[in-house]
Tab-separated table of N, CA and C in Angstrom:
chain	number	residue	atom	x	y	z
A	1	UNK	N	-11.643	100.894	-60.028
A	1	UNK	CA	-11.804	100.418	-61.387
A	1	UNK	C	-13.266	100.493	-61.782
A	2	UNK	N	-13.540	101.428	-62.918
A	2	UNK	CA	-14.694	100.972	-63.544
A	2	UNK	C	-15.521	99.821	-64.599
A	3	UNK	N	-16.101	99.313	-64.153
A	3	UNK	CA	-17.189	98.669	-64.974
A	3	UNK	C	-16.917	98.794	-66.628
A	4	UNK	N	-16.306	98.041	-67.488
A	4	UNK	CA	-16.688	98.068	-68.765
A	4	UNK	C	-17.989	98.755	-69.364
A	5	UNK	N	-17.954	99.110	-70.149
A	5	UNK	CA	-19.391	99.382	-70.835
A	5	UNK	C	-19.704	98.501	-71.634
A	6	UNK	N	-20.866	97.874	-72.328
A	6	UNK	CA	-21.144	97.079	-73.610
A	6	UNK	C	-22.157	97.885	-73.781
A	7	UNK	N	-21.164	98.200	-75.367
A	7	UNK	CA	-22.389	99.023	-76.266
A	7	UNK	C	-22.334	98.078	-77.714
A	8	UNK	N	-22.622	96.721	-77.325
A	8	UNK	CA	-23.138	96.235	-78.346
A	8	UNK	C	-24.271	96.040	-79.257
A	9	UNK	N	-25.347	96.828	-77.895
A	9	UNK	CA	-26.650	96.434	-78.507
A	9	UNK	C	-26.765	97.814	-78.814
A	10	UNK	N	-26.199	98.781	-78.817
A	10	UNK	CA	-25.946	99.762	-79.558
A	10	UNK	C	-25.368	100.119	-80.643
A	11	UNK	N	-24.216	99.216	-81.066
A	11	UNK	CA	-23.793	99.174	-82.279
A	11	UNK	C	-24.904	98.391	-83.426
A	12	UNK	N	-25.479	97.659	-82.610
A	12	UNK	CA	-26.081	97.068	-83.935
A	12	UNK	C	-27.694	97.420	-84.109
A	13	UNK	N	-28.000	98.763	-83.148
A	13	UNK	CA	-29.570	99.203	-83.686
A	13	UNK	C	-29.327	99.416	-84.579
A	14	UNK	N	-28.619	100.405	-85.414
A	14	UNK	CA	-28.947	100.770	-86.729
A	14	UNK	C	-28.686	99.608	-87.946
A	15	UNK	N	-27.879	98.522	-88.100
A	15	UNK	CA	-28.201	97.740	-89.321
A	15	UNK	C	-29.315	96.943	-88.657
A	16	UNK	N	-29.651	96.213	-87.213
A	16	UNK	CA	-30.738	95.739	-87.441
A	16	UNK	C	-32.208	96.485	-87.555
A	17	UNK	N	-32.279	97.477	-87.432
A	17	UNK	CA	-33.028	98.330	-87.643
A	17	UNK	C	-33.437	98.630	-89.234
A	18	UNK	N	-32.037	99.243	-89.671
A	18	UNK	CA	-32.541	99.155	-91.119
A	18	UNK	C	-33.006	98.222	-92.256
A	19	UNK	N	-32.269	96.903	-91.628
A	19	UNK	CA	-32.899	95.850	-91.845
A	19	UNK	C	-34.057	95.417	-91.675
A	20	UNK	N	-34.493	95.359	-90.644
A	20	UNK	CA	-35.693	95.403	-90.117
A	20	UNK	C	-37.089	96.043	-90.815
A	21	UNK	N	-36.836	96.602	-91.406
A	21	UNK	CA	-37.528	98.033	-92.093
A	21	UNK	C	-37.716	97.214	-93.576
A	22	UNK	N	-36.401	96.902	-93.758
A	22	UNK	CA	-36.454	96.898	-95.065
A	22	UNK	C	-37.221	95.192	-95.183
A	23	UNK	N	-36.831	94.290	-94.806
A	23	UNK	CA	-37.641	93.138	-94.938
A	23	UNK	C	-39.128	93.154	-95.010
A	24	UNK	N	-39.601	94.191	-94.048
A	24	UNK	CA	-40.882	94.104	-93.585
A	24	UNK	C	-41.796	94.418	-95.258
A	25	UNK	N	-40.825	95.913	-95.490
A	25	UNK	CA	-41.323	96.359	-96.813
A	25	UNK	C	-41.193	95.143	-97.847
A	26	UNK	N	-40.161	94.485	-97.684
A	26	UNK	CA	-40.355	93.430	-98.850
A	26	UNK	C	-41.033	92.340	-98.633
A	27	UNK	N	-41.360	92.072	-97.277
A	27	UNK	CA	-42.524	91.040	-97.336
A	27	UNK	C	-43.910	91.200	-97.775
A	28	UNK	N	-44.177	92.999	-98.153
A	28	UNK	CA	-45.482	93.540	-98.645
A	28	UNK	C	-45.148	93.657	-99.991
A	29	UNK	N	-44.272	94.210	-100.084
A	29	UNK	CA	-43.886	93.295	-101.620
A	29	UNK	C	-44.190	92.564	-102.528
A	30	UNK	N	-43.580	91.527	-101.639
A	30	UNK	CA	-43.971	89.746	-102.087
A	30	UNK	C	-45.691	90.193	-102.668
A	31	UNK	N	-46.504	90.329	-101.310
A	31	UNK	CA	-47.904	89.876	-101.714
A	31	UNK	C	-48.702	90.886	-102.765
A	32	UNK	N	-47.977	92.236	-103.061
A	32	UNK	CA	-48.306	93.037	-104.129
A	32	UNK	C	-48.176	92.314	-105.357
A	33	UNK	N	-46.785	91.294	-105.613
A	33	UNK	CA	-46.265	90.778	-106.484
A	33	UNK	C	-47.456	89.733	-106.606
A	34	UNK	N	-48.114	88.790	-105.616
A	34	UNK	CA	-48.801	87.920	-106.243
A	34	UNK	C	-50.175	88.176	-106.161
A	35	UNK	N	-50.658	89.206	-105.582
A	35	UNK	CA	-51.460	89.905	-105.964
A	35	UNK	C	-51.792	90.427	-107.438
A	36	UNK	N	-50.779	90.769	-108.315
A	36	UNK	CA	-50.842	91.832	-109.412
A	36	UNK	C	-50.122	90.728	-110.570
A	37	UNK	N	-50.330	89.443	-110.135
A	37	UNK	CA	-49.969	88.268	-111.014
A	37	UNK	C	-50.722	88.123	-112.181
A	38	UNK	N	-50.297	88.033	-113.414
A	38	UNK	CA	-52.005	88.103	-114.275
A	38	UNK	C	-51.234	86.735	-115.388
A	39	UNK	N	-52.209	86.515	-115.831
A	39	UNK	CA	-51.886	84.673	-117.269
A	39	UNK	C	-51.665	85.576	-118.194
A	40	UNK	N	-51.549	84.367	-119.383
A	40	UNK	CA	-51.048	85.047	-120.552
A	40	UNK	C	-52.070	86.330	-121.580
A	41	UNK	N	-53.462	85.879	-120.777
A	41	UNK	CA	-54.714	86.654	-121.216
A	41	UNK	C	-54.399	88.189	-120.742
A	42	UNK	N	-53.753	88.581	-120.080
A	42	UNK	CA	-53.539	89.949	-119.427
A	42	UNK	C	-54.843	89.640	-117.642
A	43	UNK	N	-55.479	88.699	-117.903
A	43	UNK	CA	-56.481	88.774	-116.230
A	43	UNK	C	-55.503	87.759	-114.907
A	44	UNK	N	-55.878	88.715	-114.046
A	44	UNK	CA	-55.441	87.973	-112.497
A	44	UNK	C	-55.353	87.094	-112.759
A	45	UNK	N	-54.321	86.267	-112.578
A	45	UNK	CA	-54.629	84.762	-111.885
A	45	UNK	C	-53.659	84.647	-110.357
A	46	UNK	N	-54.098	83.421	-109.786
A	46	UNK	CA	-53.443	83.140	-108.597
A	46	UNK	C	-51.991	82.525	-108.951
A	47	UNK	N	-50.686	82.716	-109.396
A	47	UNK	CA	-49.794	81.993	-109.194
A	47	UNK	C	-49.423	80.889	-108.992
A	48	UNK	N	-48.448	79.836	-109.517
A	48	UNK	CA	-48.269	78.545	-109.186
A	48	UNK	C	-47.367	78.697	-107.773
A	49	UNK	N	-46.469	80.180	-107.671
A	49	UNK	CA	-45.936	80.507	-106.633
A	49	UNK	C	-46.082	80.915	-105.068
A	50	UNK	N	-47.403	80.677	-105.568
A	50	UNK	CA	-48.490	81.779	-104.335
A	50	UNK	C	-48.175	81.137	-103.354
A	51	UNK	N	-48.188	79.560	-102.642
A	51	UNK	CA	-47.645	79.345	-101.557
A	51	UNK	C	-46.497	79.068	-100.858
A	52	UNK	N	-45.635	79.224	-101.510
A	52	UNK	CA	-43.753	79.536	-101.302
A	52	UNK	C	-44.596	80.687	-100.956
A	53	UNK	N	-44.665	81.861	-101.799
A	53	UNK	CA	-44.415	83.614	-101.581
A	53	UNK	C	-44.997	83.622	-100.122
A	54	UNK	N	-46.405	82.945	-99.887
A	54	UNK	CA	-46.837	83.398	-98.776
A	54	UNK	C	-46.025	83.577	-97.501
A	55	UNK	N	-45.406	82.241	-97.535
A	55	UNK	CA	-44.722	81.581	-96.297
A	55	UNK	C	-43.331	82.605	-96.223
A	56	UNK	N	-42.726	82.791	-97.417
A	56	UNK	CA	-41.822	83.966	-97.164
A	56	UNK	C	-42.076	85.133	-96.809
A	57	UNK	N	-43.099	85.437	-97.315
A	57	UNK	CA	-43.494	86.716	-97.001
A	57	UNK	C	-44.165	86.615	-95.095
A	58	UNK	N	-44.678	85.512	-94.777
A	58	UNK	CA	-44.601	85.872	-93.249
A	58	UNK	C	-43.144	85.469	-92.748
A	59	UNK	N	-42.341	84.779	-93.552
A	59	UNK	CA	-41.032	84.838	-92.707
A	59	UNK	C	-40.320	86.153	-92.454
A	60	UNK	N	-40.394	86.767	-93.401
A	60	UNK	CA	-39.629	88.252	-93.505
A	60	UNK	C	-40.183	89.009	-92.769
A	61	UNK	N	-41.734	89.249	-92.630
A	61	UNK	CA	-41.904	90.159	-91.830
A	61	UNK	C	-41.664	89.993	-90.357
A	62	UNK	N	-41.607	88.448	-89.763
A	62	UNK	CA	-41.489	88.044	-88.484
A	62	UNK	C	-39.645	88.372	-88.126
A	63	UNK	N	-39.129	88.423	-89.206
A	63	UNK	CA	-37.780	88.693	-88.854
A	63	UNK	C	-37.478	89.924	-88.380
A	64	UNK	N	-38.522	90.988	-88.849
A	64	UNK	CA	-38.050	92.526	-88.496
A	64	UNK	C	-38.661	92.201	-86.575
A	65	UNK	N	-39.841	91.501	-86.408
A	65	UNK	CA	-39.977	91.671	-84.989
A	65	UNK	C	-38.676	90.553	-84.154
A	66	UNK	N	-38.448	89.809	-84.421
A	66	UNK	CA	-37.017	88.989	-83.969
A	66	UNK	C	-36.142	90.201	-83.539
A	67	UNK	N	-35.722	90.710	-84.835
A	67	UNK	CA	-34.806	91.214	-84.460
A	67	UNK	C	-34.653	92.844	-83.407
A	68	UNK	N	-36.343	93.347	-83.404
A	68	UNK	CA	-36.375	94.080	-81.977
A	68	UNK	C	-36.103	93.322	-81.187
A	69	UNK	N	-37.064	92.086	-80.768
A	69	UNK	CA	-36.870	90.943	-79.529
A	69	UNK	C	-34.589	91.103	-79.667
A	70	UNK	N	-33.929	90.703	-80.233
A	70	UNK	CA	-32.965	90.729	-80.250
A	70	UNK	C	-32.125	92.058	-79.901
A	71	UNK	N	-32.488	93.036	-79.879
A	71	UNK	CA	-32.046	94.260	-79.411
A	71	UNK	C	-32.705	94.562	-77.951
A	72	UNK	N	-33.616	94.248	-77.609
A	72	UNK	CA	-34.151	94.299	-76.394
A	72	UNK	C	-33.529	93.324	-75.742
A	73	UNK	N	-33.410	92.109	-76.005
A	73	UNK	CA	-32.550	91.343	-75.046
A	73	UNK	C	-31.173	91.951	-74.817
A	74	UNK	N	-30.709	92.522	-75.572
A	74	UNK	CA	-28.903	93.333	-76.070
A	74	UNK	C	-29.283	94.513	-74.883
A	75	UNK	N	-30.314	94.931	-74.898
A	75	UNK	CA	-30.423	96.220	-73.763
A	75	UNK	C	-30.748	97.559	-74.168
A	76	UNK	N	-31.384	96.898	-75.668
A	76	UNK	CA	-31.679	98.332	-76.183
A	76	UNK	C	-32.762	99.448	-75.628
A	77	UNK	N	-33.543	98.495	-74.827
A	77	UNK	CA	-34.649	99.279	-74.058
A	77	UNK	C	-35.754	99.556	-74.611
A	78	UNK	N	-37.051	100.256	-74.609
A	78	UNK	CA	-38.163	99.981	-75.591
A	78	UNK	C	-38.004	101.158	-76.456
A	79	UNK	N	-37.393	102.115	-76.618
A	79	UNK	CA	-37.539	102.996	-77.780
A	79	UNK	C	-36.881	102.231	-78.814
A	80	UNK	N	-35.782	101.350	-78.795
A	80	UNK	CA	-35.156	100.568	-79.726
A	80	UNK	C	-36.177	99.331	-80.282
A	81	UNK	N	-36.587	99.062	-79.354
A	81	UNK	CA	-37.112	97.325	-79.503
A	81	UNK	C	-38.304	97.413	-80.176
A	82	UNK	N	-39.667	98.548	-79.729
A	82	UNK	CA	-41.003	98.617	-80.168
A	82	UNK	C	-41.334	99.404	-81.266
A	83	UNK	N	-40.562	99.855	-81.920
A	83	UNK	CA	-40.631	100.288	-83.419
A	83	UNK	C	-40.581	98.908	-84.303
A	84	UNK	N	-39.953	97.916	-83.888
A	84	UNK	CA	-39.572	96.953	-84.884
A	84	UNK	C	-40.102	95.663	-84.695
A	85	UNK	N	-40.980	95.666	-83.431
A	85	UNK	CA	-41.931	94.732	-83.224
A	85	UNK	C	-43.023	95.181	-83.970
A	86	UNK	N	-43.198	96.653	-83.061
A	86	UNK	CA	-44.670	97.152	-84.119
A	86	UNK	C	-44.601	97.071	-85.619
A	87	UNK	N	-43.520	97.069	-86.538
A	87	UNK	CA	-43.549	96.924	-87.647
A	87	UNK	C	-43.162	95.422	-88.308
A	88	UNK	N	-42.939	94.871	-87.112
A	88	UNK	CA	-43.301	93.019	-87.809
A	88	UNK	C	-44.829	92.685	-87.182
A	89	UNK	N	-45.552	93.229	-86.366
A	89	UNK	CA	-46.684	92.831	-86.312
A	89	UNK	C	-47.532	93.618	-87.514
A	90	UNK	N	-46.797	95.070	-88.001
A	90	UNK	CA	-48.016	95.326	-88.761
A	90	UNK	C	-48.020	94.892	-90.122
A	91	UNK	N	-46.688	94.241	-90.439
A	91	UNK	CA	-46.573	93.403	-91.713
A	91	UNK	C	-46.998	91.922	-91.450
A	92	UNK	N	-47.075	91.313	-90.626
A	92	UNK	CA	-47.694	90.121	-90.727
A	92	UNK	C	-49.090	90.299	-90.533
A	93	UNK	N	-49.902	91.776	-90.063
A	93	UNK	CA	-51.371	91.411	-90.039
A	93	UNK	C	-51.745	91.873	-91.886
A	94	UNK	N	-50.525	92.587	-92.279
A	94	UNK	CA	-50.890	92.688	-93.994
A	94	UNK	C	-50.656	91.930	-95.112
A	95	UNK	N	-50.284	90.716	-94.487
A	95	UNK	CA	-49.782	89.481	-94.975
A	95	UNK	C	-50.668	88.179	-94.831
A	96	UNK	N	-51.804	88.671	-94.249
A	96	UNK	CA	-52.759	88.167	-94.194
A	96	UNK	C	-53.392	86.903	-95.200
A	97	UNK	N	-54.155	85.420	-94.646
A	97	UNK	CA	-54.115	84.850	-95.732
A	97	UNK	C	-55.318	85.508	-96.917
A	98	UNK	N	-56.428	85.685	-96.668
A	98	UNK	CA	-56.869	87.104	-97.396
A	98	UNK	C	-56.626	87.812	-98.359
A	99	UNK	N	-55.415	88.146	-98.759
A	99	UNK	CA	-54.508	89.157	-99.171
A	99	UNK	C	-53.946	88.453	-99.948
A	100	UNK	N	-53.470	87.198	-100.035
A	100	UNK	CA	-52.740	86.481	-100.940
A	100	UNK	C	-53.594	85.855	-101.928
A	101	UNK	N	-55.097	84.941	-101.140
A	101	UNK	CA	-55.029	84.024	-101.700
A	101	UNK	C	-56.824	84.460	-101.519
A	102	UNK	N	-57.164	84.666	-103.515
A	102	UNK	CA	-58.863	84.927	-103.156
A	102	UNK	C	-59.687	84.110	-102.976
A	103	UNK	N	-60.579	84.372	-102.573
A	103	UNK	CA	-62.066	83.273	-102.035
A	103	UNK	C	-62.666	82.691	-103.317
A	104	UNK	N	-62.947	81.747	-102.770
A	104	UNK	CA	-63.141	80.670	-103.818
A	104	UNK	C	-64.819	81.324	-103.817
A	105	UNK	N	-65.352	81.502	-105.348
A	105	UNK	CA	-66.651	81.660	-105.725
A	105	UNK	C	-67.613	80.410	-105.472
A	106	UNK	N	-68.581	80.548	-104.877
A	106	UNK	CA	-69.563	79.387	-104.602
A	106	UNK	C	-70.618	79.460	-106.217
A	107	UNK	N	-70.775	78.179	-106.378
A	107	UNK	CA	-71.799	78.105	-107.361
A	107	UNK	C	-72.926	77.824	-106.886
């Protein structure tokens, strides 16, 4: 008798994958969005939203690396797993607080 196979963590690279992808992009998103926020004058301003967006926007991108960690535990092995870490680490270093929220001018 042979051994079952589980190809579960194979069935689900590709939606968590594409998922994965796609959050990350929308957590850069987010900070384009409050980035490119402007008042009723047509100039920048910072958002009343800006710190919700932030915090979502690092939630989303931490979800695309979860969910490598979650395929690597499944057995996906590292060609599965380190595409989707590397792309939740490189959306949370562009998610930066920096990026959201500008420096306060000294008088």
């Amino acid at each position: 008798m042979g051994v079952p196979e589980d190809n579960s963590g194979v069935s689900l690279y590709l939606p968590l994958s594409i998922l994965g992808f796609v959050l990350a992009v929308a957590s850069v998103g987010i900070r384009m969005a409050v980035r490119n926020a402007r008042d009723s004058s047509g100039r920048r301003s910072l958002p009343s939203w800006a710190d919700p967006a932030y915090f979502a926007a690092l939630a989303l991108s931490e979800s695309s690396a979860v969910f490598g960690l979650v395929l690597g535990l499944m057995g996906s092995g590292w060609k599965g797993t380190l595409p989707l870490l590397a792309v939740g680490a490189l959306a949370m270093l562009s998610n930066h607080p920096a990026a959201f929220f500008p420096r306060r001018e000294e008088d």
